[in-house]
Short mmCIF file of C-alpha atoms in Angstrom, two decimals:
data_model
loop_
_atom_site.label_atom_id
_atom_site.label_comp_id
_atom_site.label_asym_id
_atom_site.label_seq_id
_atom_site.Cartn_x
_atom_site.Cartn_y
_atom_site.Cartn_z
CA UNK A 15 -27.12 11.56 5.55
CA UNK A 16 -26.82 15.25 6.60
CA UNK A 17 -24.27 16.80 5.20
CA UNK A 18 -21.98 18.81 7.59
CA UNK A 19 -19.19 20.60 6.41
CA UNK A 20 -15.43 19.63 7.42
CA UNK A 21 -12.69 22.05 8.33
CA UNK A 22 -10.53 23.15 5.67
CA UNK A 23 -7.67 21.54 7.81
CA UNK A 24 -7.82 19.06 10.69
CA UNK A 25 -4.46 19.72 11.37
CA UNK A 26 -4.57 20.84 14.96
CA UNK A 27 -2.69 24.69 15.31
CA UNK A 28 -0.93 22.86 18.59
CA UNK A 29 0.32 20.16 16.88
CA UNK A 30 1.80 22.15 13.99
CA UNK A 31 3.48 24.42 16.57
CA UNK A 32 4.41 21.79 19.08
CA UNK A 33 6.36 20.40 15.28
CA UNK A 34 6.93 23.55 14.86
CA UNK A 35 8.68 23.86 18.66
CA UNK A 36 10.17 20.72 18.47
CA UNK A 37 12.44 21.17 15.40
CA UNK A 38 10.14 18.45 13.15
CA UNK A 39 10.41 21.80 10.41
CA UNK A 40 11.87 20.89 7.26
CA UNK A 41 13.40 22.22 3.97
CA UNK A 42 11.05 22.38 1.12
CA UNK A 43 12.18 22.34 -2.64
CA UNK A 44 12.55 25.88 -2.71
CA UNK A 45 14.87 25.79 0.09
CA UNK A 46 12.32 27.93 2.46
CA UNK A 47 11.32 26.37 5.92
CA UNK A 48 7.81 24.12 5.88
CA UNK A 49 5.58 23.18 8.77
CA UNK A 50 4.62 18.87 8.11
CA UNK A 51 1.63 18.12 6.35
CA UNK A 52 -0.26 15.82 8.73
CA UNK A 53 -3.49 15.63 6.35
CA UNK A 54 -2.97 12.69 4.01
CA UNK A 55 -5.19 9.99 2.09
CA UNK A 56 -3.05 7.10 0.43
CA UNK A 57 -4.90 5.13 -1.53
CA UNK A 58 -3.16 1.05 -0.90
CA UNK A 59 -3.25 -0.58 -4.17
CA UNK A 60 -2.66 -4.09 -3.97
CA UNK A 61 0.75 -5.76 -4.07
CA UNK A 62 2.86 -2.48 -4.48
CA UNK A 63 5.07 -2.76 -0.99
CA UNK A 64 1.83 -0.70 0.12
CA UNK A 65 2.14 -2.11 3.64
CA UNK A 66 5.51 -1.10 3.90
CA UNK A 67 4.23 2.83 3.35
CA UNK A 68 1.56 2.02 5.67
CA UNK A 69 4.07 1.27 8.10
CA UNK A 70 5.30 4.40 7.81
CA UNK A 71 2.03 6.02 8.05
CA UNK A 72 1.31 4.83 11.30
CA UNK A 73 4.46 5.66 12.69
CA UNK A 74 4.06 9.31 12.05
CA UNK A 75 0.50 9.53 12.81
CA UNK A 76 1.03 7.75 15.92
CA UNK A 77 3.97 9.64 16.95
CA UNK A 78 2.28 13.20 16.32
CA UNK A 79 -1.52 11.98 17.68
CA UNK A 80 -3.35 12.18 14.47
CA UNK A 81 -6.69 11.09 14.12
CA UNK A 82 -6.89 7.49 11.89
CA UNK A 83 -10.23 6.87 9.38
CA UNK A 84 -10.35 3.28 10.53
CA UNK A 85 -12.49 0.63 9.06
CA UNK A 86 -14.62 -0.89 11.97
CA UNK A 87 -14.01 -4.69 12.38
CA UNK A 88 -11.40 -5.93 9.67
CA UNK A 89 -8.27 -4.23 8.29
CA UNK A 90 -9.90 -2.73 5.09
CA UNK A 91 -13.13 -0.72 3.90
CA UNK A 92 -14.77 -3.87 2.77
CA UNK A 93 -13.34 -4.35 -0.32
CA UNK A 94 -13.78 -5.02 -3.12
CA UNK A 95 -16.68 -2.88 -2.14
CA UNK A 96 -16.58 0.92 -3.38
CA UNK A 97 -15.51 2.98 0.01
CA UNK A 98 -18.00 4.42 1.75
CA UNK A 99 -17.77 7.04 4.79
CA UNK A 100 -20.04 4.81 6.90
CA UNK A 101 -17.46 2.09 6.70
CA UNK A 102 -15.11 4.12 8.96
CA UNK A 103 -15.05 3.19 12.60
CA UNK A 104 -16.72 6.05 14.85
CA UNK A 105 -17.79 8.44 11.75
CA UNK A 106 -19.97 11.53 12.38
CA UNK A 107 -20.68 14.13 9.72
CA UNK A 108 -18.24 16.95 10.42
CA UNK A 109 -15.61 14.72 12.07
CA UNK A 110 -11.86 15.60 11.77
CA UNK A 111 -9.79 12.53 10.10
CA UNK A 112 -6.16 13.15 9.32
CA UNK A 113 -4.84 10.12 7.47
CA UNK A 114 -6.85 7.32 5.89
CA UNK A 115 -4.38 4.73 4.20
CA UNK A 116 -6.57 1.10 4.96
CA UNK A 117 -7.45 -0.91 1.65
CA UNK A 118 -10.60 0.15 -0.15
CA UNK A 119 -11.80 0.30 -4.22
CA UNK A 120 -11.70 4.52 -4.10
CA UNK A 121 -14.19 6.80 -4.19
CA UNK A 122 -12.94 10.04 -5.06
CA UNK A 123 -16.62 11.80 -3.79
CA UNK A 124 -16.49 9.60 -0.40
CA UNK A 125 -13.22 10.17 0.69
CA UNK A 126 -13.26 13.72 -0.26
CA UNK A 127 -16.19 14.46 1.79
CA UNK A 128 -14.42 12.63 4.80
CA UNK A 129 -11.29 14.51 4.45
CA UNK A 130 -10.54 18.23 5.02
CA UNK A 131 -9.92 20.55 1.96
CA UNK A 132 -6.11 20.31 2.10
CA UNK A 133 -5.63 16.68 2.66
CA UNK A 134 -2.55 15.24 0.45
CA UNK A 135 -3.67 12.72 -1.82
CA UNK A 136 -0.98 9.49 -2.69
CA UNK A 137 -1.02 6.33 -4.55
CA UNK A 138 1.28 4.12 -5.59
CA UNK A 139 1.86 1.67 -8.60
CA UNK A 140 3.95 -1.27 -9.72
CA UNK A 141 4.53 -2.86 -13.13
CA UNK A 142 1.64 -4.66 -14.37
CA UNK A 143 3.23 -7.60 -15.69
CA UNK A 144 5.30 -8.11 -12.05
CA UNK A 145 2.32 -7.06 -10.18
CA UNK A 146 -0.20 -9.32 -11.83
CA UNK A 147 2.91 -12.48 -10.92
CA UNK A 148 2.79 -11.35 -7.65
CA UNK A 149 -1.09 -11.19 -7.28
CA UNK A 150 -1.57 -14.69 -9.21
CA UNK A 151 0.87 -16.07 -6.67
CA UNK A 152 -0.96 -14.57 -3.55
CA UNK A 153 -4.19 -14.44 -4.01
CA UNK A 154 -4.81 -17.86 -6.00
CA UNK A 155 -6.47 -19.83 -3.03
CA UNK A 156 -9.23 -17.21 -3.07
CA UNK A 157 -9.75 -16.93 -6.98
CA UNK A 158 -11.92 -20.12 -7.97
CA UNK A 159 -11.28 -19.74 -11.58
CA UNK A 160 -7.54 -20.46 -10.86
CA UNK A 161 -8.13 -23.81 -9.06
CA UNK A 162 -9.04 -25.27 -12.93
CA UNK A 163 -5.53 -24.02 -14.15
CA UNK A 164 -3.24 -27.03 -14.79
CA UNK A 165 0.63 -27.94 -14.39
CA UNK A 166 3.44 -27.02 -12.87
CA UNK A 167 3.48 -23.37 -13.96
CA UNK A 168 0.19 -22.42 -13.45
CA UNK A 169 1.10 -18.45 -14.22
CA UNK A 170 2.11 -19.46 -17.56
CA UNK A 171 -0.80 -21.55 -18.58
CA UNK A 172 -2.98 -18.73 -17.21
CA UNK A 173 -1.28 -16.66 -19.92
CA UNK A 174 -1.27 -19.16 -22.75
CA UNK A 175 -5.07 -18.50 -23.34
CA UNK A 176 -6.14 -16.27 -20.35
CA UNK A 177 -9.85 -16.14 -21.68
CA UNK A 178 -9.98 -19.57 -21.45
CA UNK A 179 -9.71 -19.16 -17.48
CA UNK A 180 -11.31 -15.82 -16.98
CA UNK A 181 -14.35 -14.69 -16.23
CA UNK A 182 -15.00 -11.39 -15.56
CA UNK A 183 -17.69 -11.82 -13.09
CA UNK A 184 -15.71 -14.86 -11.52
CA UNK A 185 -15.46 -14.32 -7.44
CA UNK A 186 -12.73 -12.48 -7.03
CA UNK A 187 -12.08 -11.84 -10.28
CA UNK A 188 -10.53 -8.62 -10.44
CA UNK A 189 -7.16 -9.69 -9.04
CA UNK A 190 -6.90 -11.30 -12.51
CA UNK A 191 -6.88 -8.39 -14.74
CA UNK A 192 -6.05 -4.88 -14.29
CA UNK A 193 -5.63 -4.82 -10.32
CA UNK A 194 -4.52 -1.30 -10.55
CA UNK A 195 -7.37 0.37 -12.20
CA UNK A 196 -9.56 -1.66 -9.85
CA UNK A 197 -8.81 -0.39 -7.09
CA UNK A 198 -8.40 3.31 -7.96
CA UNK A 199 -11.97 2.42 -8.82
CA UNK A 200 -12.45 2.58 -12.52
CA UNK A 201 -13.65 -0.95 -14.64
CA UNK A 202 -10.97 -2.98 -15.25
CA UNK A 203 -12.72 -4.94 -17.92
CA UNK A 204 -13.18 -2.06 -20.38
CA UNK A 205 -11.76 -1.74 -23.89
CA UNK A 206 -8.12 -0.54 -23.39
CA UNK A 207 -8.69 1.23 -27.01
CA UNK A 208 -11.65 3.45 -25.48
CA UNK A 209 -11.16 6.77 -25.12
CA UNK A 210 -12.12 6.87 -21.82
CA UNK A 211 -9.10 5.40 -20.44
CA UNK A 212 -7.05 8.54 -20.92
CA UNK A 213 -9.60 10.16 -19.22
CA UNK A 214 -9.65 8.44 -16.20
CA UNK A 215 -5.91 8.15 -16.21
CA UNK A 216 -5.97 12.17 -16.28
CA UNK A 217 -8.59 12.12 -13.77
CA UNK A 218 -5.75 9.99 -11.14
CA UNK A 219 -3.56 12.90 -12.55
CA UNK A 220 -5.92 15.58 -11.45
CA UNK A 221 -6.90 14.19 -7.94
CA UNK A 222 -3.48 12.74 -7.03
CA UNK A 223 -0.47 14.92 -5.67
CA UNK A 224 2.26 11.81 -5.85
CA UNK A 225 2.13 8.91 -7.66
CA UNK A 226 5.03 6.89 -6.28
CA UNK A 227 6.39 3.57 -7.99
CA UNK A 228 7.08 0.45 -6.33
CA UNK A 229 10.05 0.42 -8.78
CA UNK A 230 11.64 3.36 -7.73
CA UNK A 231 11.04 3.04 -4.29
CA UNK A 232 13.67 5.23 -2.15
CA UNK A 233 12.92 7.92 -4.49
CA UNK A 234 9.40 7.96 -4.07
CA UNK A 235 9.53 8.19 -0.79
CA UNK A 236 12.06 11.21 -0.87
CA UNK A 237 9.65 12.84 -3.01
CA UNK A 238 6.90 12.15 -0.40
CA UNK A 239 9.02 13.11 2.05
CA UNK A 240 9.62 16.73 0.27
CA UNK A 241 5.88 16.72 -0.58
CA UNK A 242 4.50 16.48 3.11
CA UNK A 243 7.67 18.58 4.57
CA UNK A 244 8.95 15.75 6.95
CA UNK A 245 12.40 14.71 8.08
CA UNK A 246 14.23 11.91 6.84
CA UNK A 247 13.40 9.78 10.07
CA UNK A 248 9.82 9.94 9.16
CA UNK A 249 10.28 7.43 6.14
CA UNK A 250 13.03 5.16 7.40
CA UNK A 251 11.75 1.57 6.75
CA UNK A 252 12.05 -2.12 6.49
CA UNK A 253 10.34 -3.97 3.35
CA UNK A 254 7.33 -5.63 5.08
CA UNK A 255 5.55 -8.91 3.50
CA UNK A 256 8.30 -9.53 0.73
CA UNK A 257 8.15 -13.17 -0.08
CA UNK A 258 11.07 -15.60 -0.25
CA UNK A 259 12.70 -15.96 -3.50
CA UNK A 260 11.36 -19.29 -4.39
CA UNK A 261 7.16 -18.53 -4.60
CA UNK A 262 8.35 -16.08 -7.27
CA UNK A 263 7.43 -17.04 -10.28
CA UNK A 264 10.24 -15.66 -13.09
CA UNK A 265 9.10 -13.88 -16.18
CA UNK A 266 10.85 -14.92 -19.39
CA UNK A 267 10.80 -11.79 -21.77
CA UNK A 268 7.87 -13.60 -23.54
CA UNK A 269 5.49 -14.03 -20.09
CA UNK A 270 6.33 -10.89 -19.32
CA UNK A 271 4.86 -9.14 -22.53
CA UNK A 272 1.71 -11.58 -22.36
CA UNK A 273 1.26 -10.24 -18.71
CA UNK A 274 2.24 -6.79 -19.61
CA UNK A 275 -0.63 -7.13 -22.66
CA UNK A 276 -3.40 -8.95 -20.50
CA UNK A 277 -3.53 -5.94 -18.21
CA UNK A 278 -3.36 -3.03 -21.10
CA UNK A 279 -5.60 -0.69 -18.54
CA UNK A 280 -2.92 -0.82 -15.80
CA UNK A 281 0.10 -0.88 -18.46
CA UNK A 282 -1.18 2.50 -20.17
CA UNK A 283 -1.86 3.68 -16.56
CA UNK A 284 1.67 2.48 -15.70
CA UNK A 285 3.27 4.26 -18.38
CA UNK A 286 1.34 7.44 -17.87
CA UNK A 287 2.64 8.37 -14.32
CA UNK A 288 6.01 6.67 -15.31
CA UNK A 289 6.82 9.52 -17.13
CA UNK A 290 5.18 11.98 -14.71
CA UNK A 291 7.63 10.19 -11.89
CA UNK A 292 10.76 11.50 -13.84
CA UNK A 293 9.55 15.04 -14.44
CA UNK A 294 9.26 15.25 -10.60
CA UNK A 295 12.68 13.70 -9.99
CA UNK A 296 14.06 15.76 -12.67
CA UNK A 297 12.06 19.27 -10.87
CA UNK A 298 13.28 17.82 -7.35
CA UNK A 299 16.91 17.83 -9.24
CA UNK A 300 18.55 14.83 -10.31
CA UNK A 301 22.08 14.97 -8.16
CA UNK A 302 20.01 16.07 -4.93
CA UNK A 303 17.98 13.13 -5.83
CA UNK A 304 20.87 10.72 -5.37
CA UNK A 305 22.29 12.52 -2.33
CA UNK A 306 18.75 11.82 -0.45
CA UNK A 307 18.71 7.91 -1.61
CA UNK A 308 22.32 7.24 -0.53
CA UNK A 309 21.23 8.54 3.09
CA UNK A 310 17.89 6.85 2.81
CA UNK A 311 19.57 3.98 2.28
CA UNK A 312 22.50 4.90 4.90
CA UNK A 313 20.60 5.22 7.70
CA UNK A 314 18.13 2.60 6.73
CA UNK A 315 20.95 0.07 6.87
CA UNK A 316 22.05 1.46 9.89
CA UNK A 317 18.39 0.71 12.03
CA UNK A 318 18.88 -2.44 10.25
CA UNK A 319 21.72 -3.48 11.93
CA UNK A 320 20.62 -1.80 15.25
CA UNK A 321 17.03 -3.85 15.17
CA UNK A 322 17.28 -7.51 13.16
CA UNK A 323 18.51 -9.96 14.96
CA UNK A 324 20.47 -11.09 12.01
CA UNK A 325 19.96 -8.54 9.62
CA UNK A 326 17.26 -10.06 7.35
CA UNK A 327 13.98 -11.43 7.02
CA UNK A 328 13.52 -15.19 7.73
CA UNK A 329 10.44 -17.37 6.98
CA UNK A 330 7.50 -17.74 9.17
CA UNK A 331 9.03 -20.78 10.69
CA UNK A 332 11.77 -18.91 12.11
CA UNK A 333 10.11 -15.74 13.34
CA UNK A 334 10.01 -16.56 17.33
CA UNK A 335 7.64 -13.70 18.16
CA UNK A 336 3.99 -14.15 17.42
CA UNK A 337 3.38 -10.29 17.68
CA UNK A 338 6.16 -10.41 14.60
CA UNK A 339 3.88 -12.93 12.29
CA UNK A 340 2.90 -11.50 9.25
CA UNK A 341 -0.56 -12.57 7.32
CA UNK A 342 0.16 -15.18 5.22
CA UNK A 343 -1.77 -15.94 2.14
CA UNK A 344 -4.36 -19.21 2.07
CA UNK A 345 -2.93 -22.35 1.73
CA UNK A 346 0.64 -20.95 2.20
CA UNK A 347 3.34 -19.65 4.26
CA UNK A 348 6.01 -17.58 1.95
CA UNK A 349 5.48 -13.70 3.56
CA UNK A 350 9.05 -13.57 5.51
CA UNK A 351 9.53 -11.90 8.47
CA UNK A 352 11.62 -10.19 11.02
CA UNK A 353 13.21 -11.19 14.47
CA UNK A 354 13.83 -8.67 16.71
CA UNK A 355 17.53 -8.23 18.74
CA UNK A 356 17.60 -9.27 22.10
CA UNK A 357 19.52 -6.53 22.96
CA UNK A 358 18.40 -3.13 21.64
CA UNK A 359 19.42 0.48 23.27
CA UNK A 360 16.53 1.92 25.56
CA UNK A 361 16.71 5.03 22.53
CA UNK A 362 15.94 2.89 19.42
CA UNK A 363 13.91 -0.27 21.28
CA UNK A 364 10.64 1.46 20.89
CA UNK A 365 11.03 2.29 17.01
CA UNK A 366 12.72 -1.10 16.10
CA UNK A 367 9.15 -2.88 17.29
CA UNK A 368 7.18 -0.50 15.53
CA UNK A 369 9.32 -1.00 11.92
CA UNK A 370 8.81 -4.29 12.31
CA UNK A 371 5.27 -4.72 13.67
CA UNK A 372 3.16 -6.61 10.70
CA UNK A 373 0.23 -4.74 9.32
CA UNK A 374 -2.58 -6.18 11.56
CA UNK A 375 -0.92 -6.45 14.83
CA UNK A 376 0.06 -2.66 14.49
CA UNK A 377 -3.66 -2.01 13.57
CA UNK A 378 -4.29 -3.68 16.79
CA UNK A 379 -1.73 -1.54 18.73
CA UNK A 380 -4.03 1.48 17.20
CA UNK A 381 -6.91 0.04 18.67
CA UNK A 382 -8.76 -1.27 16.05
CA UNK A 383 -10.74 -3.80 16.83
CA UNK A 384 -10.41 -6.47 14.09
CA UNK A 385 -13.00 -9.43 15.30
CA UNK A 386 -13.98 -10.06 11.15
CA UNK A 387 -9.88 -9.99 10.46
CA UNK A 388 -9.63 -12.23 13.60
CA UNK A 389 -12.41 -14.56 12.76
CA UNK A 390 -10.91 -15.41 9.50
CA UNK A 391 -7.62 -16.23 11.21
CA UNK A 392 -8.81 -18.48 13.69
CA UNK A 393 -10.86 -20.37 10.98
CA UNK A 394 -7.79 -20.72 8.38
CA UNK A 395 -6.19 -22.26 11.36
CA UNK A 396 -8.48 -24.44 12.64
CA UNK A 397 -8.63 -25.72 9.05
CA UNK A 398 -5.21 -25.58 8.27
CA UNK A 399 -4.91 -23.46 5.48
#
């Protein structure tokens, strides 16, 4: 493939001074007045409220007319397949993308040759132990090696002799162990003791500019907000594909160390940008911190009350919308959803459908087409799963 070289920035001069015009400036840390980042790559690990930043991506980009690195045909880069740049819909050497944020396994030398030179790059990451509960949960009907697990609580036989179940080149294996490392693209079946794993942990250090945590959520997302110079109406949100309360599988102290020990790699990766979290909350400042969650959290309740008709999420039996269905894993139907207010105000309708507006469907609004995504729908439903 020819090689043509990208702008430094695709960040059109008229949209940073139509921003600029329009009073979208903000405050950075040092107090001094910022022009929005609008280059960005987030990298959507798996089961980290990732769709709920992706929300938020869209929003902005939408709003501000960015250009979108799509994948052509299905929602994500045809993973668990490394990313490649031919994967995204309509690529040309040379091309300007602003934001890529779709599910892939990353590629740090693909995406960086997609991207301009300035692009922001963001991840984020849950606990291992929670995240490998919530992955067992959702992605069993796709994971042969789980349909041999036996009894009622299948996560904690799993656990009682996990290498009695696993194989590491199982279909779909790798939403077994070490999901995390995975999909940043490293092996997550090698030695936890190697030496290489602080490498490559150093390596997410070095090519990462935020590392938010699922577990810390509002205050991620005022430190992304500080990183990429936007206003607090540019991360306002409502948590997408939660599930109800009773596919949840509780840890007991003990599960949760086995599950924290099976996936070592994402643990020590965990840990790592743990600490790295609090050193940029503690650099941000610590009482400012807490000021910016309360009115995160202020206003967010606020659009909730303006937007859901009954101020929560209900199950998929209850959601009256189609447009308002979110995907639902195979076999199952625990994702919860949202109903929209009959009656919104003409200044808030238009954002209240776009918070709520499932993943695909709002990929759909972008225009991309999603016939594979589709296909797989229509089939599930014809055979009932």
């Amino acid at each position: 493939m020819t090689e043509i070289p990208i702008p430094y920035s695709c960040s059109s001069y008229r949209t940073q001074a139509r921003l600029s015009a329009s009073g979208n400036s903000s405050q950075g840390s040092a107090g001094e007045k910022c022009l929005p980042k609008l280059n960005i790559m987030f990298m959507k690990t798996h089961k980290t409220a990732s769709s709920t930043i992706l929300n938020i991506l869209f929003r902005f980009g939408e709003k501000h007319h960015l250009k979108f690195a799509f994948p052509n045909g299905r929602s994500d880069f045809y993973y668990p397949s490394f990313f490649d740049r031919s994967q995204v819909k309509d690529y040309q050497p040379g091309i300007c993308f602003n934001i890529i944020c779709n599910h892939m396994r990353f590629q740090y030398e693909e995406v960086r040759k997609l991207l301009p030179a300035d692009t922001i790059f963001v991840t984020v990451l849950r606990d291992p132990a929670y995240l490998f509960e919530s992955s067992f949960r959702y992605f069993w009907g796709i994971i042969p090696l789980t349909w041999k697990v036996l009894g009622d609580d299948k996560l904690a036989e799993f656990l009682r002799d996990p290498w009695h179940y696993y194989d590491p080149n199982g279909f779909n294996a790798h939403y077994l162990q070490n999901l995390l490392f995975f999909d940043l693209g490293y092996d997550n079946n090698m030695d936890p003791n190697s030496p290489l794993v602080e490498q490559y942990i150093r390596e997410i250090d070095a090519r990462f500019n935020l590392v938010m945590l699922l577990e810390f959520f509002d205050e991620s997302l005022v430190l992304l907000k500080d990183l990429l110079c936007w206003e607090l109406e540019d991360i306002l949100y409502f948590k997408l594909n939660a599930r109800k309360g009773s596919s949840v599988s509780r840890l007991t102290k003990e599960l949760y160390q086995k599950a924290t020990v099976w996936n070592l790699l994402d643990a020590k990766l965990y840990q790592y940008f743990n600490t790295t979290f609090w050193h940029k909350v503690e650099a941000y400042g610590t009482a400012r911190m807490a000021k910016d969650v309360a009115r995160l959290n202020e206003e967010n309740e606020k659009m909730k009350s303006v937007c859901i008709d009954g101020g929560r999420p209900v199950d998929a039996n209850s959601i009256e919308e189609s447009a308002m269905q979110p995907w639902q894993p195979v076999g199952e139907k625990f994702i919860l959803g949202y109903n929209l207010k009959k009656r919104i105000n003409k200044k808030h309708r238009k954002l209240c459908r776009k918070m709520l507006t499932p993943e695909i469907q709002y990929l759909s609004d972008l225009g991309v087409n999603l016939w594979i995504t589709k296909l797989w729908g229509w089939v599930r439903m014809f055979l009932k799963w």
